[in-house]
Amino acid sequence: DAGVTQSPTHLIKTRGQQVTLRCSPKSGHDTVSWYQQALGQGPQFIFQYYEEEERQRGNFPDRFSGHQFPNYSSELNVNALLLGDSALYLCASSLHKVYGYTFGSGTRLTVV
Amino acid sequence: GESVGLHLPTLSVQEGDNSIINCAYSNSASDYFIWYKQESGKGPQFIIDIRSNMDKRQGQRVTVLLNKTVKHLSLQIAATQPGDSAVYFCAEIIQGAQKLVFGQGTRLTINP
């Protein structure tokens, strides 16, 4: 039973560019949440998708957007990258309204 | 407001000793708490959870204690092993929300 898979594992982008990160949830899960983890910090909630809609959003600008597909997989898009966007981006899947979250290993994004 | 913090950023213990990692939270509406372990290059891994209607829960070598009076959470690891070296995060879910609020983390180092 595959857990949460994220791609790519590492990515280097230039300021001003756009990036798309991908997540496949654990089998049986229908909800995907994205978190940003800066170095030495705890993960910060970006947003959550369920039934292909954004259900909750954290304190992140509109440059951060997402999508969920009918197969429950999800994408995180970040536009107009800033140096401060450099972080580990984590995807967590769960079953809607059930407290049980499985995290992927993350995508390490470096903005130069 | 929402905040989950930790008393100590680093903790060093001898192999075989017991470890205690502490966490303070501020939101009395939090109804679910989770401890995660994060090893280098990996996503957070679930260790143990506890609901707000409980004050203690035990797992294999781990115990979580919840003191709602002082809004304090602790993780006890018995007979610490080298494989326990990692960063440990506490996280909370506020009643009605579906997002995890993480603390900053404690790095646990095991001395041989």
GROMACS .gro file of C-alpha atoms in nm:
model
  224
    1ASP     CA    1   0.000   0.000   0.000
    2ALA     CA    2   0.172   0.312  -0.126
    3GLY     CA    3   0.192   0.607   0.106
    4VAL     CA    4   0.196   0.970  -0.003
    5THR     CA    5   0.425   1.033  -0.296
    6GLN     CA    6   0.555   1.375  -0.394
    7SER     CA    7   0.745   1.490  -0.700
    8PRO     CA    8   0.995   1.617  -0.768
    9THR     CA    9   1.211   1.559  -0.459
   10HIS     CA   10   1.431   1.860  -0.525
   11LEU     CA   11   1.390   2.167  -0.743
   12ILE     CA   12   1.590   2.482  -0.808
   13LYS     CA   13   1.414   2.785  -0.956
   14THR     CA   14   1.501   3.146  -1.025
   15ARG     CA   15   1.321   3.441  -0.867
   16GLY     CA   16   1.012   3.537  -1.062
   17GLN     CA   17   0.959   3.193  -1.210
   18GLN     CA   18   0.664   2.966  -1.151
   19VAL     CA   19   0.672   2.614  -1.006
   20THR     CA   20   0.433   2.319  -0.986
   21LEU     CA   21   0.465   2.050  -0.722
   22ARG     CA   22   0.272   1.724  -0.731
   23CYS     CA   23   0.125   1.490  -0.472
   24SER     CA   24  -0.042   1.151  -0.487
   25PRO     CA   25  -0.232   1.070  -0.169
   26LYS     CA   26  -0.226   0.748   0.023
   27SER     CA   27  -0.463   0.485  -0.113
   28GLY     CA   28  -0.810   0.536   0.034
   29HIS     CA   29  -0.756   0.902   0.123
   30ASP     CA   30  -0.962   1.174  -0.044
   31THR     CA   31  -0.828   1.495   0.110
   32VAL     CA   32  -0.495   1.663   0.047
   33SER     CA   33  -0.332   1.938   0.249
   34TRP     CA   34  -0.016   2.130   0.168
   35TYR     CA   35   0.234   2.266   0.418
   36GLN     CA   36   0.543   2.483   0.387
   37GLN     CA   37   0.834   2.407   0.617
   38ALA     CA   38   1.113   2.662   0.636
   39LEU     CA   39   1.450   2.544   0.763
   40GLY     CA   40   1.444   2.490   1.137
   41GLN     CA   41   1.072   2.561   1.164
   42GLY     CA   42   0.755   2.361   1.198
   43PRO     CA   43   0.532   2.311   0.893
   44GLN     CA   44   0.286   2.590   0.815
   45PHE     CA   45  -0.055   2.511   0.665
   46ILE     CA   46  -0.104   2.645   0.312
   47PHE     CA   47  -0.439   2.500   0.205
   48GLN     CA   48  -0.653   2.188   0.188
   49TYR     CA   49  -0.840   2.030  -0.101
   50TYR     CA   50  -1.139   1.803  -0.092
   51GLU     CA   51  -1.376   1.716  -0.376
   52GLU     CA   52  -1.156   1.920  -0.609
   53GLU     CA   53  -1.220   2.241  -0.416
   54GLU     CA   54  -1.009   2.445  -0.179
   55ARG     CA   55  -1.173   2.402   0.160
   56GLN     CA   56  -0.941   2.587   0.394
   57ARG     CA   57  -0.655   2.827   0.345
   58GLY     CA   58  -0.376   2.942   0.568
   59ASN     CA   59  -0.206   3.280   0.570
   60PHE     CA   60  -0.043   3.258   0.230
   61PRO     CA   61  -0.071   3.503  -0.063
   62ASP     CA   62  -0.262   3.436  -0.381
   63ARG     CA   63   0.066   3.346  -0.551
   64PHE     CA   64   0.007   3.007  -0.394
   65SER     CA   65  -0.266   2.812  -0.567
   66GLY     CA   66  -0.361   2.452  -0.603
   67HIS     CA   67  -0.570   2.196  -0.772
   68GLN     CA   68  -0.714   1.856  -0.694
   69PHE     CA   69  -0.793   1.603  -0.963
   70PRO     CA   70  -1.072   1.344  -0.976
   71ASN     CA   71  -0.824   1.074  -0.868
   72TYR     CA   72  -0.755   1.283  -0.552
   73SER     CA   73  -0.402   1.375  -0.655
   74SER     CA   74  -0.309   1.739  -0.614
   75GLU     CA   75  -0.080   2.011  -0.741
   76LEU     CA   76   0.062   2.314  -0.566
   77ASN     CA   77   0.151   2.609  -0.788
   78VAL     CA   78   0.358   2.905  -0.680
   79ASN     CA   79   0.388   3.207  -0.910
   80ALA     CA   80   0.639   3.490  -0.907
   81LEU     CA   81   0.880   3.302  -0.682
   82LEU     CA   82   1.060   3.491  -0.408
   83LEU     CA   83   1.377   3.391  -0.226
   84GLY     CA   84   1.163   3.346   0.084
   85ASP     CA   85   0.966   3.071  -0.087
   86SER     CA   86   1.265   2.842  -0.046
   87ALA     CA   87   1.143   2.564   0.181
   88LEU     CA   88   1.038   2.203   0.208
   89TYR     CA   89   0.685   2.163   0.075
   90LEU     CA   90   0.495   1.882   0.235
   91CYS     CA   91   0.179   1.712   0.121
   92ALA     CA   92  -0.043   1.534   0.372
   93SER     CA   93  -0.337   1.315   0.282
   94SER     CA   94  -0.630   1.211   0.496
   95LEU     CA   95  -0.988   1.092   0.484
   96HIS     CA   96  -1.230   1.382   0.495
   97LYS     CA   97  -1.309   1.492   0.851
   98VAL     CA   98  -1.111   1.204   0.997
   99TYR     CA   99  -0.813   1.290   1.214
  100GLY     CA  100  -0.540   1.089   1.053
  101TYR     CA  101  -0.278   1.252   0.834
  102THR     CA  102  -0.004   1.082   0.634
  103PHE     CA  103   0.280   1.299   0.511
  104GLY     CA  104   0.496   1.260   0.206
  105SER     CA  105   0.871   1.316   0.214
  106GLY     CA  106   0.831   1.658   0.060
  107THR     CA  107   0.975   1.862  -0.224
  108ARG     CA  108   1.278   2.075  -0.142
  109LEU     CA  109   1.240   2.401  -0.335
  110THR     CA  110   1.534   2.636  -0.362
  111VAL     CA  111   1.481   2.980  -0.516
  112VAL     CA  112   1.797   3.157  -0.633
  113GLY     CA  113  -0.462   3.303   1.893
  114GLU     CA  114  -0.329   2.978   1.752
  115SER     CA  115   0.013   2.882   1.865
  116VAL     CA  116   0.189   2.568   1.965
  117GLY     CA  117   0.531   2.614   2.113
  118LEU     CA  118   0.802   2.404   2.268
  119HIS     CA  119   0.999   2.473   2.584
  120LEU     CA  120   1.335   2.347   2.459
  121PRO     CA  121   1.475   2.354   2.105
  122THR     CA  122   1.732   2.079   2.172
  123LEU     CA  123   1.752   1.779   2.402
  124SER     CA  124   2.047   1.544   2.449
  125VAL     CA  125   2.007   1.215   2.638
  126GLN     CA  126   2.208   0.902   2.701
  127GLU     CA  127   2.112   0.586   2.516
  128GLY     CA  128   1.883   0.380   2.735
  129ASP     CA  129   1.758   0.676   2.937
  130ASN     CA  130   1.405   0.811   2.918
  131SER     CA  131   1.337   1.129   2.719
  132ILE     CA  132   1.071   1.388   2.789
  133ILE     CA  133   0.980   1.646   2.526
  134ASN     CA  134   0.746   1.925   2.626
  135CYS     CA  135   0.501   2.143   2.437
  136ALA     CA  136   0.277   2.434   2.532
  137TYR     CA  137  -0.035   2.531   2.342
  138SER     CA  138  -0.252   2.837   2.376
  139ASN     CA  139  -0.587   2.755   2.217
  140SER     CA  140  -0.834   2.605   2.462
  141ALA     CA  141  -1.053   2.504   2.166
  142SER     CA  142  -0.796   2.251   2.049
  143ASP     CA  143  -0.945   1.905   2.070
  144TYR     CA  144  -0.681   1.681   1.918
  145PHE     CA  145  -0.304   1.667   1.959
  146ILE     CA  146  -0.041   1.471   1.770
  147TRP     CA  147   0.329   1.409   1.814
  148TYR     CA  148   0.536   1.371   1.498
  149LYS     CA  149   0.892   1.257   1.443
  150GLN     CA  150   1.085   1.402   1.152
  151GLU     CA  151   1.415   1.257   1.038
  152SER     CA  152   1.647   1.440   0.804
  153GLY     CA  153   1.515   1.448   0.448
  154LYS     CA  154   1.182   1.294   0.540
  155GLY     CA  155   0.831   1.412   0.613
  156PRO     CA  156   0.677   1.408   0.962
  157GLN     CA  157   0.597   1.059   1.086
  158PHE     CA  158   0.305   0.999   1.322
  159ILE     CA  159   0.408   0.881   1.669
  160ILE     CA  160   0.106   0.908   1.893
  161ASP     CA  161  -0.208   1.119   1.933
  162ILE     CA  162  -0.444   1.216   2.211
  163ARG     CA  163  -0.787   1.372   2.222
  164SER     CA  164  -0.871   1.654   2.459
  165ASN     CA  165  -1.103   1.432   2.665
  166MET     CA  166  -0.805   1.220   2.770
  167ASP     CA  167  -0.505   1.299   2.990
  168LYS     CA  168  -0.277   1.009   2.906
  169ARG     CA  169  -0.222   0.767   2.622
  170GLN     CA  170   0.042   0.500   2.583
  171GLY     CA  171   0.196   0.339   2.281
  172GLN     CA  172   0.500   0.125   2.224
  173ARG     CA  173   0.778   0.293   2.430
  174VAL     CA  174   0.596   0.627   2.407
  175THR     CA  175   0.349   0.801   2.633
  176VAL     CA  176   0.170   1.131   2.575
  177LEU     CA  177   0.041   1.335   2.868
  178LEU     CA  178  -0.206   1.619   2.832
  179ASN     CA  179  -0.265   1.878   3.102
  180LYS     CA  180  -0.550   2.099   2.987
  181THR     CA  181  -0.538   2.312   3.300
  182VAL     CA  182  -0.200   2.456   3.206
  183LYS     CA  183  -0.227   2.381   2.832
  184HIS     CA  184   0.074   2.152   2.834
  185LEU     CA  185   0.155   1.841   2.635
  186SER     CA  186   0.449   1.607   2.678
  187LEU     CA  187   0.598   1.310   2.496
  188GLN     CA  188   0.785   1.051   2.697
  189ILE     CA  189   1.010   0.804   2.518
  190ALA     CA  190   1.126   0.509   2.724
  191ALA     CA  191   1.469   0.347   2.687
  192THR     CA  192   1.582   0.587   2.416
  193GLN     CA  193   1.759   0.428   2.122
  194PRO     CA  194   1.989   0.577   1.854
  195GLY     CA  195   1.704   0.550   1.605
  196ASP     CA  196   1.505   0.796   1.814
  197SER     CA  197   1.736   1.079   1.709
  198ALA     CA  198   1.519   1.322   1.514
  199VAL     CA  199   1.322   1.645   1.543
  200TYR     CA  200   0.997   1.604   1.731
  201PHE     CA  201   0.696   1.827   1.671
  202CYS     CA  202   0.374   1.861   1.858
  203ALA     CA  203   0.072   1.967   1.656
  204GLU     CA  204  -0.283   2.055   1.742
  205ILE     CA  205  -0.614   2.064   1.564
  206ILE     CA  206  -0.863   2.324   1.676
  207GLN     CA  207  -1.218   2.200   1.703
  208GLY     CA  208  -1.400   2.253   1.374
  209ALA     CA  209  -1.083   2.308   1.174
  210GLN     CA  210  -0.905   2.047   0.969
  211LYS     CA  211  -0.556   2.192   0.970
  212LEU     CA  212  -0.260   2.101   1.184
  213VAL     CA  213  -0.089   2.379   1.378
  214PHE     CA  214   0.272   2.282   1.445
  215GLY     CA  215   0.520   2.399   1.699
  216GLN     CA  216   0.880   2.480   1.615
  217GLY     CA  217   1.023   2.140   1.709
  218THR     CA  218   1.273   1.985   1.948
  219ARG     CA  219   1.585   1.813   1.820
  220LEU     CA  220   1.654   1.497   2.019
  221THR     CA  221   2.011   1.368   2.017
  222ILE     CA  222   2.105   1.031   2.163
  223ASN     CA  223   2.452   0.995   2.313
  224PRO     CA  224   2.609   0.647   2.311
   0.00000   0.00000   0.00000
